[in-house]
Amino acid sequence: MRRQRKSLWSSWIFSMLISVMAGAVCMGAAAFFSASAMYFLMKDTGLTKAFAGASLAAGAYTAAYICGKYRRRKGLICGTLCGVFLYVIISAAGIMILGQHTGIKKLLLLTVFGAAGGVAGVNSKRPEKLWDQ
């Protein structure tokens, strides 16, 4: 018997939206845990930029990995776009909260790690419950 409706991952817009939201949640969680580690364990703010960069990289990689794993095609493009969309979200939040946009270094960091996550997701093992699209 054939399945009547298409998978959520067959739609480019919805799959990108879900992946970017998951990456943003991962980024927020990584930022929270790294800030907690700096405050409670290290009691020093010398490595703030390094922890922030690691949080950004983890969020971009996660978003692109999810998109690549479930879409199963065009991982480099999908990952790069996930990184760009995350940059747009961060930049919009920076403009609303601080009144200034973020630098180009964050865009480069997000796109590179997004592209790596997309390629890794496409080349990973196929999910068991994924139906053909």
C-alpha positions as a printed Julia matrix, in Angstrom:
133×3 Matrix{Float64}:
  0.0    0.0    0.0
  1.35   3.42  -0.9
  1.58   6.32   1.42
 -0.77   9.14   0.45
  0.93  12.23   1.82
  4.49  13.35   1.26
  7.14  13.42   3.92
  7.83  16.64   5.77
 11.41  16.43   4.53
 10.39  16.51   0.88
  9.42  20.17   1.21
 12.5   22.41   1.06
 11.02  25.21   3.16
  9.73  23.1    6.03
 12.83  20.95   6.25
 15.06  24.02   6.33
 12.85  25.7    8.94
 12.86  22.68  11.24
 16.61  22.2   10.86
 17.42  25.84  11.58
 15.13  25.84  14.62
 16.85  22.71  15.95
 20.24  24.34  15.35
 19.14  27.49  17.17
 17.98  25.43  20.14
 21.29  23.55  20.16
 23.17  26.84  19.93
 21.23  28.29  22.84
 21.78  25.19  24.96
 25.51  25.18  24.19
 25.75  28.87  25.05
 23.9   28.28  28.32
 26.13  25.39  29.37
 29.33  27.14  28.38
 28.3   30.28  30.26
 27.45  28.16  33.28
 30.82  26.43  33.09
 32.62  29.76  32.88
 30.71  31.22  35.81
 30.65  28.28  38.22
 33.79  26.32  37.37
 36.33  28.71  35.88
 35.26  32.0   37.49
 37.07  33.79  34.67
 35.77  35.33  31.46
 38.99  35.07  29.46
 37.66  32.38  27.13
 34.3   33.97  26.38
 34.94  34.36  22.64
 36.17  30.79  22.3
 33.1   29.37  24.03
 30.8   31.6   21.98
 32.46  30.43  18.76
 32.14  26.8   19.84
 28.44  27.34  20.56
 27.9   28.89  17.14
 29.77  26.06  15.44
 27.79  23.4   17.32
 24.47  24.98  16.37
 25.36  25.34  12.69
 26.74  21.81  12.46
 23.65  20.36  14.16
 21.21  22.23  11.92
 23.0   21.22   8.74
 23.49  17.62   9.9
 19.77  17.22  10.56
 18.87  18.76   7.21
 21.4   16.63   5.33
 20.49  13.42   7.13
 16.78  13.61   6.39
 16.82  15.25   2.95
 19.6   12.91   1.73
 20.74  15.18  -1.12
 22.58  18.45  -1.74
 24.27  18.47   1.66
 26.79  21.21   0.87
 24.14  23.64  -0.36
 21.69  22.74   2.39
 24.35  23.13   5.08
 25.56  26.44   3.75
 22.01  27.78   3.65
 21.41  26.59   7.22
 24.47  28.57   8.29
 23.3   31.65   6.42
 19.81  31.44   7.92
 21.28  31.09  11.41
 23.4   34.17  10.72
 20.31  36.09   9.65
 18.57  35.11  12.91
 21.57  36.11  15.03
 22.02  39.34  13.12
 18.33  40.26  13.47
 18.48  39.56  17.2
 21.62  41.69  17.49
 19.96  44.58  15.69
 16.84  44.38  17.86
 18.68  43.99  21.17
 21.96  45.89  20.73
 21.2   48.11  17.75
 24.14  46.79  15.69
 24.64  43.85  13.35
 27.14  41.06  13.84
 30.44  40.77  12.02
 31.32  38.84   8.9
 33.45  36.39  10.9
 30.31  34.81  12.34
 28.87  34.38   8.86
 32.04  32.63   7.74
 32.09  30.41  10.84
 28.44  29.44  10.47
 28.67  28.69   6.75
 31.82  26.58   7.06
 30.48  24.47   9.91
 27.07  24.32   8.26
 28.58  23.01   5.04
 30.58  20.41   6.98
 27.47  19.29   8.88
 25.41  19.03   5.69
 28.0   16.86   3.97
 28.34  14.67   7.07
 24.56  14.32   7.3
 24.15  13.24   3.69
 26.98  10.72   3.99
 25.73   9.26   7.3
 23.67   6.13   7.72
 20.11   6.41   6.52
 17.48   6.86   9.28
 15.4    3.72   9.86
 11.95   5.3    9.86
 12.51   7.59   6.89
 10.14   6.78   4.07
 11.17   7.35   0.5
 10.39  10.82  -0.69
